[in-house]
mmCIF file of C-alpha atoms in Angstrom:
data_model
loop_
_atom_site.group_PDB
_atom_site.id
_atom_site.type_symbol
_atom_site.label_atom_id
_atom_site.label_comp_id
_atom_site.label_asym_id
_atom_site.label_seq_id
_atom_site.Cartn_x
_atom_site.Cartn_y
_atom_site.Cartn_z
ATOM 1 C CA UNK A 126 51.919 -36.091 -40.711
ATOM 2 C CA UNK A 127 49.035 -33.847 -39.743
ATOM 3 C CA UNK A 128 49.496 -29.546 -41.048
ATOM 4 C CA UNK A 129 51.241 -27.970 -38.460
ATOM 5 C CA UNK A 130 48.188 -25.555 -37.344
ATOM 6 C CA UNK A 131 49.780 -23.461 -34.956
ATOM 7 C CA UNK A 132 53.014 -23.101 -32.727
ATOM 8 C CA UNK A 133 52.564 -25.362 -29.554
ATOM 9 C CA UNK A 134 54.230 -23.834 -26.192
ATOM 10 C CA UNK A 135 55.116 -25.979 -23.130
ATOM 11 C CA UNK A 136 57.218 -23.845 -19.602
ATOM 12 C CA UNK A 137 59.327 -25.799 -16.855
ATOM 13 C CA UNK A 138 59.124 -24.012 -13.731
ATOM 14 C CA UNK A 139 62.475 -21.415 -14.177
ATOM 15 C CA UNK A 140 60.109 -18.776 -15.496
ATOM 16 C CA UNK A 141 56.682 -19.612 -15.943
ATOM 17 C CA UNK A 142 55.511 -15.652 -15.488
ATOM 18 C CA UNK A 143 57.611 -15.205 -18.776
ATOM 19 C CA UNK A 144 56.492 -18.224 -20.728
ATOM 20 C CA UNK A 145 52.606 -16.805 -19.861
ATOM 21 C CA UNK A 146 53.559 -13.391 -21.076
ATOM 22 C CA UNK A 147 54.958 -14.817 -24.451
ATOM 23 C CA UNK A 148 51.825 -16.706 -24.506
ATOM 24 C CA UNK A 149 49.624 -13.989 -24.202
ATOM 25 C CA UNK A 150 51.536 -11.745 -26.632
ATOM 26 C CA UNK A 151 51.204 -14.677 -29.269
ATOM 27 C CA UNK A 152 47.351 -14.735 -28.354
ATOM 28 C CA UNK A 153 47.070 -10.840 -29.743
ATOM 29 C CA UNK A 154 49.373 -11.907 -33.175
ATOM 30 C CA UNK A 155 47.207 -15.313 -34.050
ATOM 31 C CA UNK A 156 43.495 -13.182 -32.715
ATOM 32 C CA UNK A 157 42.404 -16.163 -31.043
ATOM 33 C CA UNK A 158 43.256 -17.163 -27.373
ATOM 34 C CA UNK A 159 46.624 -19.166 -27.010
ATOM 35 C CA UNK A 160 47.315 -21.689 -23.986
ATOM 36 C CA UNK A 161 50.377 -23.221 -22.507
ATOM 37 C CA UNK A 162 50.525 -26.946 -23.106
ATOM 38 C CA UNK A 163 48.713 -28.280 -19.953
ATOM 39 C CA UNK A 164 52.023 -30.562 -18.273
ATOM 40 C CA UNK A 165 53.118 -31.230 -14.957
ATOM 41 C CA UNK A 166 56.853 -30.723 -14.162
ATOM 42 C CA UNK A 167 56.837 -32.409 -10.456
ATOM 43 C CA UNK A 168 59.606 -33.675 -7.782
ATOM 44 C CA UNK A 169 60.280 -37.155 -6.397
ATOM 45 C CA UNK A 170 60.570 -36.797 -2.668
ATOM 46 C CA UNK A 171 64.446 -37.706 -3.615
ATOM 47 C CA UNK A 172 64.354 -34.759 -6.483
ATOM 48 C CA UNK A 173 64.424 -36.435 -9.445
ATOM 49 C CA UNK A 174 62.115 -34.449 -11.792
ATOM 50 C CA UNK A 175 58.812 -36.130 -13.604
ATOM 51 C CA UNK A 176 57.495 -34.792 -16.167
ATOM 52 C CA UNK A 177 54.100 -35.748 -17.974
ATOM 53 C CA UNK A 178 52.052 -33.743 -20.613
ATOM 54 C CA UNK A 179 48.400 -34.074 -20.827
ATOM 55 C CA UNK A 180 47.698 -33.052 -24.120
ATOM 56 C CA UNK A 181 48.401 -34.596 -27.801
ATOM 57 C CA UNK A 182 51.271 -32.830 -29.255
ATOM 58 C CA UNK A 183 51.665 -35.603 -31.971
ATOM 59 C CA UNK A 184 53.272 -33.666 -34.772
ATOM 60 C CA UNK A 185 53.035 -30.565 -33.107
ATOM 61 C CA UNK A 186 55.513 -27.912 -33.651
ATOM 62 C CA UNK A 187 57.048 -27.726 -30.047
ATOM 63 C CA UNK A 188 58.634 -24.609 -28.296
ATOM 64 C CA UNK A 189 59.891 -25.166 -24.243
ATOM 65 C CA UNK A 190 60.082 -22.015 -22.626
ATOM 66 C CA UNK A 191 62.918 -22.691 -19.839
ATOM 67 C CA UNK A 192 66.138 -20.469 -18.919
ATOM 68 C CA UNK A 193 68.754 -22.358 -16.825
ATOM 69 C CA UNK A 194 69.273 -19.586 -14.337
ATOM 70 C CA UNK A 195 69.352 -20.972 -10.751
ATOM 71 C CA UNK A 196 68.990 -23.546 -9.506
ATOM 72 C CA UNK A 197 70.723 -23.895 -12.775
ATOM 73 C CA UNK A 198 70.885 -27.820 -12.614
ATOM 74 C CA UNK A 199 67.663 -28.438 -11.874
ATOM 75 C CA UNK A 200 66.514 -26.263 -14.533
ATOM 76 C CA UNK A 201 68.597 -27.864 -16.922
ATOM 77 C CA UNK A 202 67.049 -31.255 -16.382
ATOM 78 C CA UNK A 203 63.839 -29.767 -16.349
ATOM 79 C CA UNK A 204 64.537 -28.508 -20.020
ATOM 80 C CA UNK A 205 66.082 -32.326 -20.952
ATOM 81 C CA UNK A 206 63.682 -34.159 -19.444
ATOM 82 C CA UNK A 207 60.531 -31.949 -20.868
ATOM 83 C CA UNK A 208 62.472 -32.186 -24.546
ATOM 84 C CA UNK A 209 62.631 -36.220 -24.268
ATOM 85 C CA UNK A 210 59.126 -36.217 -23.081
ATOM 86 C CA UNK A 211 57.658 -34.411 -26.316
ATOM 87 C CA UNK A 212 60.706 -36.270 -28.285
ATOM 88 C CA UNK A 213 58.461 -39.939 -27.573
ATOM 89 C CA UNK A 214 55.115 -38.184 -28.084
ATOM 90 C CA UNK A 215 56.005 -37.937 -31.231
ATOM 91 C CA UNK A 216 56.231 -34.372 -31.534
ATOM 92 C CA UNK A 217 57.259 -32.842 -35.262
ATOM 93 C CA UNK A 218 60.347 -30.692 -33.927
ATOM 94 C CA UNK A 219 61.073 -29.374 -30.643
ATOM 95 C CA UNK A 220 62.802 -25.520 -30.258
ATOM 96 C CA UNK A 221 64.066 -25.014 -26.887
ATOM 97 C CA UNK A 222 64.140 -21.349 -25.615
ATOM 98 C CA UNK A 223 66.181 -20.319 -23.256
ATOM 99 C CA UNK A 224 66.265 -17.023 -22.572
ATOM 100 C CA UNK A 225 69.047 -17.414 -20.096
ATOM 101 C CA UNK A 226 71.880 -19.548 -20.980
ATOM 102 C CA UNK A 227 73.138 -21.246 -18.205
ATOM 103 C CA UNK A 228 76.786 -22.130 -18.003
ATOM 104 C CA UNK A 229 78.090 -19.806 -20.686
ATOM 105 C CA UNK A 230 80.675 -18.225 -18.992
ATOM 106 C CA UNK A 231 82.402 -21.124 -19.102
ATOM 107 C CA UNK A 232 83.220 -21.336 -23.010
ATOM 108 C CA UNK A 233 86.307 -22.026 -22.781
ATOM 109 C CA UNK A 234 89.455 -23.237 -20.684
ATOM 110 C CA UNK A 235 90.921 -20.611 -18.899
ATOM 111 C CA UNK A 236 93.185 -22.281 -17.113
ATOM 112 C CA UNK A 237 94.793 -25.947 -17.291
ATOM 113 C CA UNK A 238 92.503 -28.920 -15.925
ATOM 114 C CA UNK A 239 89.099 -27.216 -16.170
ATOM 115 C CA UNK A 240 86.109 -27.804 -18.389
ATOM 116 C CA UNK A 241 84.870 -26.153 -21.608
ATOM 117 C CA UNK A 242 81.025 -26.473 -19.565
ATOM 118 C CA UNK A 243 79.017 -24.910 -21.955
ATOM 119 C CA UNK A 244 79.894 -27.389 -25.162
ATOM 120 C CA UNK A 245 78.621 -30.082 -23.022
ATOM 121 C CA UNK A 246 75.500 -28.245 -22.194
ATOM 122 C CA UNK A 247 75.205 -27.731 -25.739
ATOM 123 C CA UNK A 248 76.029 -31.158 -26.549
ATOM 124 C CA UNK A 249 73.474 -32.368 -23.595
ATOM 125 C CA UNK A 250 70.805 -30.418 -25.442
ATOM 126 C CA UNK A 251 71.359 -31.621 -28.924
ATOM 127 C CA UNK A 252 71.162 -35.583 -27.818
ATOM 128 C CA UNK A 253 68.053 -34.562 -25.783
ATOM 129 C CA UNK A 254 66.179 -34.527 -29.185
ATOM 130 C CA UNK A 255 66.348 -30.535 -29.195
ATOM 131 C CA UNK A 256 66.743 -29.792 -32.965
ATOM 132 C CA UNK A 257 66.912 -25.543 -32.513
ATOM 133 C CA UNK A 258 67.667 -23.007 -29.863
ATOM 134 C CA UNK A 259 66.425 -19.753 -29.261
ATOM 135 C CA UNK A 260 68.395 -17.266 -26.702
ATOM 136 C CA UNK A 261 69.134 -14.037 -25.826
ATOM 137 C CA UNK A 262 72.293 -12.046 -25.655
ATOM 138 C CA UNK A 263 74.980 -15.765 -24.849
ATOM 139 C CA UNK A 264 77.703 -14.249 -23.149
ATOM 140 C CA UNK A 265 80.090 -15.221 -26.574
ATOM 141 C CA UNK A 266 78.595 -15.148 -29.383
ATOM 142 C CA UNK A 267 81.132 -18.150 -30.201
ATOM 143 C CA UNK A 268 78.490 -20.389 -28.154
ATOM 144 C CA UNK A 269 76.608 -20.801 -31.199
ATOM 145 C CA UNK A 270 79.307 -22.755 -32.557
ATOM 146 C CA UNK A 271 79.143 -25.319 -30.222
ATOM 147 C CA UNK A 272 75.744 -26.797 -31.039
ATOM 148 C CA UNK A 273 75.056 -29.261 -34.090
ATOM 149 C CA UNK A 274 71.665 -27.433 -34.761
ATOM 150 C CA UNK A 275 70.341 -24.230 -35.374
ATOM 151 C CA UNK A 276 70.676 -21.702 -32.979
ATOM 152 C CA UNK A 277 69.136 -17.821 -33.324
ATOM 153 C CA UNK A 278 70.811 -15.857 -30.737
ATOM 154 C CA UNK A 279 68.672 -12.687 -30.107
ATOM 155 C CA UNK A 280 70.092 -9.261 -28.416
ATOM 156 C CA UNK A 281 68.747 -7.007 -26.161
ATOM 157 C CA UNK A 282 70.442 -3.916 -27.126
ATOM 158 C CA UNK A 283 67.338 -2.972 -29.645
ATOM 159 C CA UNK A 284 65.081 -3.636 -27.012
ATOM 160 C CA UNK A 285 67.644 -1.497 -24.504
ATOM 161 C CA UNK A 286 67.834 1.399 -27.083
ATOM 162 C CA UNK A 287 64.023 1.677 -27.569
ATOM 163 C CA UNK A 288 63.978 2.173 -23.401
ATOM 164 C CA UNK A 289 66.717 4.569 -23.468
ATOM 165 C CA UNK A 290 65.563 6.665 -26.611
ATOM 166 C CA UNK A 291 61.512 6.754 -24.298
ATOM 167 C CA UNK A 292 63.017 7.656 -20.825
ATOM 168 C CA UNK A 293 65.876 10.264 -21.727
ATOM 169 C CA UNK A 294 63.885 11.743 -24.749
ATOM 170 C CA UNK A 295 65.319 15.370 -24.307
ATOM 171 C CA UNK A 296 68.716 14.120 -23.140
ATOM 172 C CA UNK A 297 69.839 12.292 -25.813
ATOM 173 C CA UNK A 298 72.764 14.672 -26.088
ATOM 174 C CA UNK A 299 74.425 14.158 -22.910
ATOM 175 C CA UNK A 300 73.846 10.122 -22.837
ATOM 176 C CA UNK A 301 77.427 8.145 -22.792
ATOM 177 C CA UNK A 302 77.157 4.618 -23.255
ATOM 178 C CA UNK A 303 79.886 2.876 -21.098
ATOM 179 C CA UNK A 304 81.222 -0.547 -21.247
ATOM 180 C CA UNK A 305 82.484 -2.080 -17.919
ATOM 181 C CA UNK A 306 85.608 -3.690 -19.122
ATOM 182 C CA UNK A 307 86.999 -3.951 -22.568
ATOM 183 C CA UNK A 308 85.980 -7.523 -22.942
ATOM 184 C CA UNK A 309 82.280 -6.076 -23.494
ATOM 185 C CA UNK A 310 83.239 -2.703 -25.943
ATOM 186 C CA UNK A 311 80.917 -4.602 -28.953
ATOM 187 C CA UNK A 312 77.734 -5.093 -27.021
ATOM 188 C CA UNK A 313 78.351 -1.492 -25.516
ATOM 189 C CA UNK A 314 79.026 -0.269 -28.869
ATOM 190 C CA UNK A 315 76.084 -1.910 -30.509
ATOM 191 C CA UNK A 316 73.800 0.243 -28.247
ATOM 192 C CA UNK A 317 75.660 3.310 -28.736
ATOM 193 C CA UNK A 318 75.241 2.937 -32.385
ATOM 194 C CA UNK A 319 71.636 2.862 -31.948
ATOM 195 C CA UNK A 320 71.186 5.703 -29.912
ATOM 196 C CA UNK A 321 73.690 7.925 -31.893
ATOM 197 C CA UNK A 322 75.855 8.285 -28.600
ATOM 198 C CA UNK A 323 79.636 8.125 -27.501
ATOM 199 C CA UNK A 324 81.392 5.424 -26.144
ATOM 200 C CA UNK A 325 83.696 4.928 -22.934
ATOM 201 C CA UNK A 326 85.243 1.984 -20.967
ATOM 202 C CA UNK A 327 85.764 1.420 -17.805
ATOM 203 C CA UNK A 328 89.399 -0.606 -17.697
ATOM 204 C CA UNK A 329 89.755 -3.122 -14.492
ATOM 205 C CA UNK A 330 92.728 -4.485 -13.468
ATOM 206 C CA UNK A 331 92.850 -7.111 -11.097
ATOM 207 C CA UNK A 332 95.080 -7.678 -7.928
ATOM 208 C CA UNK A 333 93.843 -10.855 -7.773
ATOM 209 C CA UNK A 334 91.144 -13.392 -8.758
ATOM 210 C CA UNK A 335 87.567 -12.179 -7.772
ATOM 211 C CA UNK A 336 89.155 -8.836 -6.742
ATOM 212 C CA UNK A 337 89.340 -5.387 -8.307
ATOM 213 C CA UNK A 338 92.444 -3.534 -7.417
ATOM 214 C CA UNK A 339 92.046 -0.068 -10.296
ATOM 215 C CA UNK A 340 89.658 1.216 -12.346
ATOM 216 C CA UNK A 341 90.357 3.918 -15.135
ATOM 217 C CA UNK A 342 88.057 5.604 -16.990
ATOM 218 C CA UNK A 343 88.656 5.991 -20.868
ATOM 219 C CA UNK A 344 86.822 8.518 -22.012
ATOM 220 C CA UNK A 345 85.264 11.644 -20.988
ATOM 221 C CA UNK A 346 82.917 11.766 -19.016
ATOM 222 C CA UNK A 347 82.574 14.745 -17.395
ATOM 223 C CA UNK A 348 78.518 16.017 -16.945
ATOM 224 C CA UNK A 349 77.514 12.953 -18.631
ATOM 225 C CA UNK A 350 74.609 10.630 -18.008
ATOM 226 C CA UNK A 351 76.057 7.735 -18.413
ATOM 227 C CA UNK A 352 74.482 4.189 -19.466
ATOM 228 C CA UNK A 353 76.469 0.944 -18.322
ATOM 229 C CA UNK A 354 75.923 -1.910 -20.787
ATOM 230 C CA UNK A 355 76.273 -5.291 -20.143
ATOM 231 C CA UNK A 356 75.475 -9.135 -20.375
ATOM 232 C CA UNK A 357 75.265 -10.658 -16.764
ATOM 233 C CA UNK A 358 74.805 -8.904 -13.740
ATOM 234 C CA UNK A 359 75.729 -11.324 -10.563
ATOM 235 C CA UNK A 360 77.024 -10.041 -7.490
ATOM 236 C CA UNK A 361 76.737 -6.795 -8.629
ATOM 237 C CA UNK A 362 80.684 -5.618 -6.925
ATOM 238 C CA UNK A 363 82.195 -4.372 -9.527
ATOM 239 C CA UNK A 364 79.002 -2.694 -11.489
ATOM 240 C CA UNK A 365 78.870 -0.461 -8.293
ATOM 241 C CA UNK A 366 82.685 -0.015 -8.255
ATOM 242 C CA UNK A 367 82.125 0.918 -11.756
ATOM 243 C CA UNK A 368 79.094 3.634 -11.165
ATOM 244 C CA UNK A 369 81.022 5.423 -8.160
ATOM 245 C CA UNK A 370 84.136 5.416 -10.598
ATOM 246 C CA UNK A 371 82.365 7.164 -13.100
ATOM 247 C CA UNK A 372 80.388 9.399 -10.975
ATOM 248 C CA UNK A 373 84.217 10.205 -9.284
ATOM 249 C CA UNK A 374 85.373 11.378 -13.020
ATOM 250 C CA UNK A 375 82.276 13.897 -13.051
ATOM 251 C CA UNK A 376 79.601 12.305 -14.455
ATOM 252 C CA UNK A 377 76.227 13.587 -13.740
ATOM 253 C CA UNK A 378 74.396 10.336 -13.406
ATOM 254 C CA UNK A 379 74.663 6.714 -13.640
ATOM 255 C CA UNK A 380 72.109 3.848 -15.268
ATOM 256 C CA UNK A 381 73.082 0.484 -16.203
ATOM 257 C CA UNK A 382 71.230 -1.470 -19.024
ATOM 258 C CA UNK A 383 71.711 -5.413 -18.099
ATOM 259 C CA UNK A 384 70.330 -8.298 -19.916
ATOM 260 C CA UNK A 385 70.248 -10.704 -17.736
ATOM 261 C CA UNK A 386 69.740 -10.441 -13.536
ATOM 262 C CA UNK A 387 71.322 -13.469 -11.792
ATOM 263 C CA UNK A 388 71.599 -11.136 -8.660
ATOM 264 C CA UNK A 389 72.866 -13.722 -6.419
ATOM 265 C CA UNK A 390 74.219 -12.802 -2.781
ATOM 266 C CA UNK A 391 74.804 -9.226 -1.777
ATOM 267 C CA UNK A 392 73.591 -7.780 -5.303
ATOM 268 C CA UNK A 393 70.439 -6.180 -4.203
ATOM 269 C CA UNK A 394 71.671 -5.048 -1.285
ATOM 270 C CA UNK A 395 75.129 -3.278 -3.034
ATOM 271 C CA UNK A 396 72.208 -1.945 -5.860
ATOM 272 C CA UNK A 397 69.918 -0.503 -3.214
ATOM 273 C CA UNK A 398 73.059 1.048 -1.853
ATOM 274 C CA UNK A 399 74.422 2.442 -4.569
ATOM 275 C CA UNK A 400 74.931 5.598 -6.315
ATOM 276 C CA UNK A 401 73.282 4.507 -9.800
ATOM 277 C CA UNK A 402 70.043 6.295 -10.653
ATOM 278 C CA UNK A 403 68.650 3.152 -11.772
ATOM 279 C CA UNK A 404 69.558 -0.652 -13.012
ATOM 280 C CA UNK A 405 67.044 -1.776 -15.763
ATOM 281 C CA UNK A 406 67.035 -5.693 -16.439
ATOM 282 C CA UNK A 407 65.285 -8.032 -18.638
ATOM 283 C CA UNK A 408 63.125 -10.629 -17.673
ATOM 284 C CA UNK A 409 64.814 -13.550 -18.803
ATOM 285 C CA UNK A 410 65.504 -14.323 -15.166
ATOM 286 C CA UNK A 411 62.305 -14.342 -12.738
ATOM 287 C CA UNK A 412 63.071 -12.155 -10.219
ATOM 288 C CA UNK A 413 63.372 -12.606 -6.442
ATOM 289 C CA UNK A 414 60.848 -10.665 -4.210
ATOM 290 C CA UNK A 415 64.066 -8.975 -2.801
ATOM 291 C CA UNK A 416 65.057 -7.684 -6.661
ATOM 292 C CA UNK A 417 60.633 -7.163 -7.358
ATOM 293 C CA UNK A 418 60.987 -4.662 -4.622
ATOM 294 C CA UNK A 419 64.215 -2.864 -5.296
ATOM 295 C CA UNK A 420 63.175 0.647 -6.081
ATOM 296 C CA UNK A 421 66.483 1.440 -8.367
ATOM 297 C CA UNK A 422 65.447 -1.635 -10.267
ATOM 298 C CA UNK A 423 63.268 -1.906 -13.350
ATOM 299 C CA UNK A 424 62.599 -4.737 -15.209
ATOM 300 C CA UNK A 425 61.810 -4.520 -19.366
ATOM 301 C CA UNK A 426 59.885 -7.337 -20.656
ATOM 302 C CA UNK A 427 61.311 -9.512 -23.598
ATOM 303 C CA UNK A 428 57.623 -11.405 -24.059
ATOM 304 C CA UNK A 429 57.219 -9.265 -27.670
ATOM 305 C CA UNK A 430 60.294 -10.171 -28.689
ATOM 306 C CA UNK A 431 60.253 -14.307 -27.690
ATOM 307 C CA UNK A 432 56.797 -14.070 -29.169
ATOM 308 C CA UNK A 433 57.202 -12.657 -32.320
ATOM 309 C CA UNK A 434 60.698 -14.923 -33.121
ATOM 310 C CA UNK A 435 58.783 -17.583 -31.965
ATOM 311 C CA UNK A 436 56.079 -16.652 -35.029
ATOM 312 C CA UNK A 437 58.906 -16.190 -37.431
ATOM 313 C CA UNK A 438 60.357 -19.429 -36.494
ATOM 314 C CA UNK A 439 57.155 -21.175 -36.848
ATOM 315 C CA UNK A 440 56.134 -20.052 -40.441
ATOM 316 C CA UNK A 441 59.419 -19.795 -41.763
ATOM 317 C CA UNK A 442 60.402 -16.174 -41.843
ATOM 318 C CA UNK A 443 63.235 -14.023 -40.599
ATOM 319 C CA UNK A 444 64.129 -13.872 -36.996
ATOM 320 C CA UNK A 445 67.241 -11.618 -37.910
ATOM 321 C CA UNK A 446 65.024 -9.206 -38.777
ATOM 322 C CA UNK A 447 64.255 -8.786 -34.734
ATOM 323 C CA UNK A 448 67.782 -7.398 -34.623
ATOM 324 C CA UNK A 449 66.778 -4.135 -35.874
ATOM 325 C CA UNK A 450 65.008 -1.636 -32.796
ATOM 326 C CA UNK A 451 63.021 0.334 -35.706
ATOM 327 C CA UNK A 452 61.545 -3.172 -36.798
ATOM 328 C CA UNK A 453 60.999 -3.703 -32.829
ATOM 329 C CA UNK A 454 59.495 -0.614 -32.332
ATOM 330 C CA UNK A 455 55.580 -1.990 -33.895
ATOM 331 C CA UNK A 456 55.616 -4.789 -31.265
ATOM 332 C CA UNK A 457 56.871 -2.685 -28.183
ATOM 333 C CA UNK A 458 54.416 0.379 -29.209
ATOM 334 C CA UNK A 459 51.949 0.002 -25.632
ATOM 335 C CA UNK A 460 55.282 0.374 -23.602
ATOM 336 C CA UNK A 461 56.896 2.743 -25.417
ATOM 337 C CA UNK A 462 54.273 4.946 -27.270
ATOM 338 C CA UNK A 463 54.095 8.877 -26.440
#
């Protein structure tokens, strides 16, 4: 088997503005100019996908930049179909990032009759020749479980608090971290332990399914800024119902810290709409034009982060060590220095 000389990149077409970010960060870490792997990821007229790569990738060291945001089952083929491509080119081992895991909020059976969706993603995945995963912030953490191969599951919150420690600097003491429901106190929590803030929750009950009949605030409040942190931001209903909540109990203002954007429907609309200062999202989803010109939306690039796991993957060293914002804090320096 030829040395592994460097990691090899290839992107489907979920988020190919990403996978050329990562790209370029990994181009300043190795000091020499870094390319995607020149591929074609094409339509039938019918819609099956094609895929063909044009370059040798014979034990190569693979990574396929490709979240399964929507169309989510498209994108998931894409991701299969690339992975069995390189898988008969002979490639050394292929790493699938995913910096949006599709179908996770359906870990497990909620109800009687329904489907545990995201162990047969994973299980999809694994047969597709995929032998590790890298993601960001799975909506359970149990997810990892479900896959026969390694999976490093990165977070966002170190990223988050580096954003929140640049743009309040000289606030700090009146930022409340808030969780939206109690289901997501430990990724709120993580953040507020970072930051050296309080914690409150937002409590929801439900009148029915899909509909929010109270909201209670647990926690003070009062002349607060407050930060709402969360996974998955879709239709965006009961984030707003949330802000105006808190903003009811007296808090000064509202900003919500959200991994990942699906914004589908009414969300930008509701967000433009609403009373929160501001709704900062990763990039793990590309965003529409509508969300791209949203002016109480700002988007915080994961690129150093993907790039320098990727690195850590590819020679061997810790990715864990990503976890940590202070370790972050080198990487992010041009967007967060001063």
């Amino acid at each position: 088997m030829p040395q592994l000389l460097e990691p090899k990149l290839i992107s489907g077409n979920a988020n190919r503005p990403l996978a050329e970010a990562i790209i370029g960060r990994m181009s300043m870490h190795r000091g020499m100019e870094v390319g995607l792997v020149d591929a074609r990821v094409e339509r039938f007229n019918d819609g099956e996908i094609f895929v063909e790569v044009f370059e040798n990738v014979r034990g190569e060291d693979m990574f396929i930049v490709q979240p399964t945001s929507n169309p989510a089952n498209d994108n998931l083929m894409e991701l299969l179909i690339i992975a069995d491509a390189l898988r008969r080119s002979s490639a050394a081992r292929i790493t699938a990032v995913i910096p949006y895991f599709g179908y996770a909020r359906q870990d497990r059976r909620s109800k009687a009759r329904t489907p545990i969706t995201a162990k047969l993603v994973s299980n999809m995945i694994v047969e597709a020749g995929i032998e590790r995963v890298l993601t960001l912030d799975l909506h359970a953490t149990q997810i990892q479980g479900f896959f026969d191969i390694p999976v490093d599951n990165l977070y966002a919150s170190p990223v988050f608090a580096l954003d929140v420690m640049h743009n309040f600097k000289g606030q700090m003491d009146d930022v409340m971290v808030v969780s939206p429901d109690v289901g997501g106190v430990a990724r709120a929590r993580d953040l507020a332990q970072r930051i050296n803030a309080p914690l409150s929750i937002v409590d929801k009950r439900r009148g029915k399914p899909g509909e929010v009949a109270e909201m209670t605030v647990i926690g003070d409040v009062k002349d607060r800024t407050c930060l709402i942190v969360d996974d998955i931001v879709d239709t965006a209903g009961t984030l707003c119902k949330a802000a105006e909540v808190l903003m009811e109990n007296g808090a000064k203002e509202v900003h919500s810290y959200i991994t990942h954007g699906v914004l589908s429907g009414p969300a930008v609309d509701r967000i433009s709409k609403s009373v929160m200062k501001n709704l900062v999202i990763s990039d793990t989803i590309q965003p529409t034009e509508a969300v791209a010109a949203c002016k109480n939306i700002r988007i915080v690039s994961t690129a150093p982060m993907f790039a320098q796991a990727i690195m850590n993957t590819w020679n061997g060293t810790s990715v864990s060590s990503l976890f940590n914002h202070k370790a972050l804090k080198p990487i992010y320096e041009g967007m967060y220095s001063g």
